[in-house]
Amino acid sequence: MADAAGLLGWLEASSLSAAMRGSLWMYPIVEIVHITGFAILVGSVAMFDLRVLGFARALPVQALGRHLLPWALAALALIVPAGLMMFSAHPHDFASNKVFQLKLALIGAAGVNAALFHAGPWRDAGAWNEGVQAPPLARAQALLSLAIWLAVISCGRLLAYT
């Protein structure tokens, strides 16, 4: 616990933290980058999940996955650094905020759900690639994914009020 407090103190005293707090435009610009990245990530995930749920079955799910994955990864390249920069502005406040903690836990759950999907139903995606309903587990994971990401977005918005 002392190590975490020390790390948060070091981060709050950093020049990045001071710049994020001291500049009129830096925090809002970084937040716009973060939100743009989330829009791209969640948009990509939602399009894929909706396809798995049965929308646009004529579209090959494997081709859609190959198309959307680079967009999702590029979005992470925006989200993670921007999120760390915003966190650096008020690390003690964020670290102790229950909504922020829930947001991080939900992002972790989304990652676990995606990993389980790729280790499970996705291995047999050739059997339901086009024109065939995805297996029940794949559909359940897609629905869970959509729900988790909606909750992550909700937490992100609630951070402004908590």
Tab-separated table of C-alpha atoms in Angstrom:
chain	number	residue	atom	x	y	z
A	1	MET	CA	0.000	0.000	0.000
A	2	ALA	CA	2.857	2.361	0.840
A	3	ASP	CA	4.444	1.577	-2.532
A	4	ALA	CA	1.213	2.464	-4.352
A	5	ALA	CA	0.890	5.713	-2.390
A	6	GLY	CA	4.499	6.520	-3.195
A	7	LEU	CA	3.949	5.830	-6.869
A	8	LEU	CA	0.833	8.010	-6.913
A	9	GLY	CA	2.723	10.787	-5.139
A	10	TRP	CA	5.584	10.547	-7.610
A	11	LEU	CA	3.127	10.643	-10.514
A	12	GLU	CA	1.267	13.637	-9.101
A	13	ALA	CA	4.581	15.504	-8.691
A	14	SER	CA	5.696	14.707	-12.255
A	15	SER	CA	6.038	17.313	-14.965
A	16	LEU	CA	3.363	15.498	-17.003
A	17	SER	CA	0.905	15.822	-14.132
A	18	ALA	CA	1.731	19.493	-13.699
A	19	ALA	CA	1.274	20.092	-17.430
A	20	MET	CA	-2.069	18.265	-17.442
A	21	ARG	CA	-3.297	20.377	-14.513
A	22	GLY	CA	-1.675	23.655	-15.561
A	23	SER	CA	-2.533	23.928	-19.224
A	24	LEU	CA	-5.903	25.309	-20.223
A	25	TRP	CA	-6.080	23.084	-23.322
A	26	MET	CA	-3.979	20.004	-22.642
A	27	TYR	CA	-6.461	18.036	-20.510
A	28	PRO	CA	-9.444	18.678	-22.830
A	29	ILE	CA	-7.407	17.764	-25.923
A	30	VAL	CA	-6.156	14.554	-24.300
A	31	GLU	CA	-9.718	13.754	-23.219
A	32	ILE	CA	-10.940	14.235	-26.804
A	33	VAL	CA	-8.246	11.808	-28.013
A	34	HIS	CA	-9.311	9.327	-25.313
A	35	ILE	CA	-12.992	9.580	-26.246
A	36	THR	CA	-12.211	9.326	-29.967
A	37	GLY	CA	-10.228	6.164	-29.294
A	38	PHE	CA	-13.100	4.733	-27.268
A	39	ALA	CA	-15.549	5.545	-30.050
A	40	ILE	CA	-13.378	3.656	-32.549
A	41	LEU	CA	-12.766	0.723	-30.185
A	42	VAL	CA	-16.346	0.324	-29.024
A	43	GLY	CA	-17.645	0.919	-32.551
A	44	SER	CA	-15.413	-1.853	-33.857
A	45	VAL	CA	-16.355	-4.202	-31.049
A	46	ALA	CA	-20.061	-3.410	-31.421
A	47	MET	CA	-20.038	-4.058	-35.177
A	48	PHE	CA	-18.342	-7.403	-34.615
A	49	ASP	CA	-20.601	-8.358	-31.717
A	50	LEU	CA	-23.731	-7.445	-33.667
A	51	ARG	CA	-22.548	-9.665	-36.523
A	52	VAL	CA	-21.994	-12.533	-34.082
A	53	LEU	CA	-25.495	-11.933	-32.715
A	54	GLY	CA	-26.901	-12.518	-36.192
A	55	PHE	CA	-27.060	-9.157	-37.914
A	56	ALA	CA	-25.732	-9.064	-41.497
A	57	ARG	CA	-25.187	-12.841	-41.665
A	58	ALA	CA	-24.247	-12.551	-45.338
A	59	LEU	CA	-21.083	-10.737	-44.222
A	60	PRO	CA	-18.325	-13.288	-43.457
A	61	VAL	CA	-17.556	-13.013	-39.747
A	62	GLN	CA	-13.906	-13.958	-40.218
A	63	ALA	CA	-13.359	-11.215	-42.817
A	64	LEU	CA	-15.122	-8.709	-40.588
A	65	GLY	CA	-12.910	-9.721	-37.669
A	66	ARG	CA	-9.754	-9.296	-39.781
A	67	HIS	CA	-11.001	-5.866	-40.901
A	68	LEU	CA	-11.997	-4.555	-37.465
A	69	LEU	CA	-9.102	-5.871	-35.370
A	70	PRO	CA	-6.538	-3.342	-36.680
A	71	TRP	CA	-9.014	-0.533	-35.944
A	72	ALA	CA	-9.480	-1.794	-32.389
A	73	LEU	CA	-5.722	-2.064	-31.851
A	74	ALA	CA	-5.135	1.421	-33.283
A	75	ALA	CA	-7.814	2.733	-30.946
A	76	LEU	CA	-5.964	1.224	-27.991
A	77	ALA	CA	-2.886	3.150	-29.110
A	78	LEU	CA	-4.948	6.312	-28.534
A	79	ILE	CA	-6.861	5.236	-25.434
A	80	VAL	CA	-4.089	3.909	-23.209
A	81	PRO	CA	-1.623	6.827	-23.369
A	82	ALA	CA	-4.427	9.391	-23.189
A	83	GLY	CA	-5.971	7.587	-20.223
A	84	LEU	CA	-2.631	7.470	-18.424
A	85	MET	CA	-2.119	11.170	-19.093
A	86	MET	CA	-5.547	12.027	-17.661
A	87	PHE	CA	-4.911	9.749	-14.675
A	88	SER	CA	-1.625	11.540	-14.024
A	89	ALA	CA	-3.433	14.853	-13.481
A	90	HIS	CA	-5.194	13.612	-10.326
A	91	PRO	CA	-3.914	10.118	-9.528
A	92	HIS	CA	-5.025	10.050	-5.869
A	93	ASP	CA	-8.548	11.137	-6.799
A	94	PHE	CA	-8.883	8.576	-9.585
A	95	ALA	CA	-7.293	5.724	-7.642
A	96	SER	CA	-9.742	6.167	-4.760
A	97	ASN	CA	-12.816	6.708	-6.963
A	98	LYS	CA	-15.146	3.679	-6.926
A	99	VAL	CA	-16.508	4.503	-10.391
A	100	PHE	CA	-12.970	4.593	-11.804
A	101	GLN	CA	-12.175	1.295	-10.082
A	102	LEU	CA	-15.338	-0.229	-11.555
A	103	LYS	CA	-14.411	1.096	-15.016
A	104	LEU	CA	-11.003	-0.596	-14.814
A	105	ALA	CA	-12.562	-3.840	-13.555
A	106	LEU	CA	-15.057	-3.795	-16.420
A	107	ILE	CA	-12.289	-3.216	-18.962
A	108	GLY	CA	-10.494	-6.213	-17.466
A	109	ALA	CA	-13.708	-8.254	-17.738
A	110	ALA	CA	-14.056	-7.214	-21.384
A	111	GLY	CA	-10.511	-8.422	-22.017
A	112	VAL	CA	-11.172	-11.757	-20.322
A	113	ASN	CA	-14.407	-12.166	-22.284
A	114	ALA	CA	-12.574	-11.452	-25.556
A	115	ALA	CA	-9.777	-13.890	-24.680
A	116	LEU	CA	-12.294	-16.607	-23.829
A	117	PHE	CA	-14.147	-15.918	-27.074
A	118	HIS	CA	-10.942	-16.282	-29.107
A	119	ALA	CA	-9.922	-19.415	-27.203
A	120	GLY	CA	-13.399	-20.930	-27.607
A	121	PRO	CA	-16.086	-20.140	-30.181
A	122	TRP	CA	-13.786	-18.219	-32.539
A	123	ARG	CA	-11.731	-21.366	-33.201
A	124	ASP	CA	-14.736	-22.841	-35.004
A	125	ALA	CA	-15.803	-19.615	-36.733
A	126	GLY	CA	-15.326	-21.257	-40.134
A	127	ALA	CA	-18.423	-23.340	-39.410
A	128	TRP	CA	-20.549	-20.214	-38.865
A	129	ASN	CA	-18.591	-17.770	-41.005
A	130	GLU	CA	-21.379	-16.801	-43.390
A	131	GLY	CA	-25.135	-17.321	-43.502
A	132	VAL	CA	-25.200	-19.520	-40.393
A	133	GLN	CA	-26.142	-18.573	-36.852
A	134	ALA	CA	-23.235	-18.381	-34.412
A	135	PRO	CA	-23.256	-20.944	-31.595
A	136	PRO	CA	-25.069	-19.995	-28.371
A	137	LEU	CA	-21.837	-19.428	-26.420
A	138	ALA	CA	-20.530	-17.016	-29.074
A	139	ARG	CA	-23.824	-15.099	-29.038
A	140	ALA	CA	-23.832	-14.980	-25.230
A	141	GLN	CA	-20.279	-13.627	-25.208
A	142	ALA	CA	-21.151	-11.024	-27.845
A	143	LEU	CA	-24.121	-9.867	-25.787
A	144	LEU	CA	-21.950	-9.761	-22.658
A	145	SER	CA	-19.336	-7.776	-24.554
A	146	LEU	CA	-21.890	-5.160	-25.606
A	147	ALA	CA	-23.204	-4.887	-22.039
A	148	ILE	CA	-19.711	-4.532	-20.569
A	149	TRP	CA	-18.691	-1.820	-23.020
A	150	LEU	CA	-21.919	0.091	-22.386
A	151	ALA	CA	-21.105	-0.069	-18.675
A	152	VAL	CA	-17.525	1.126	-19.323
A	153	ILE	CA	-18.845	4.110	-21.280
A	154	SER	CA	-21.327	4.847	-18.496
A	155	CYS	CA	-18.574	4.769	-15.883
A	156	GLY	CA	-16.442	7.070	-18.009
A	157	ARG	CA	-19.235	9.609	-18.174
A	158	LEU	CA	-20.016	9.263	-14.459
A	159	LEU	CA	-16.403	10.102	-13.596
A	160	ALA	CA	-17.176	13.729	-14.367
A	161	TYR	CA	-19.773	13.719	-11.580
A	162	THR	CA	-18.110	11.643	-8.854
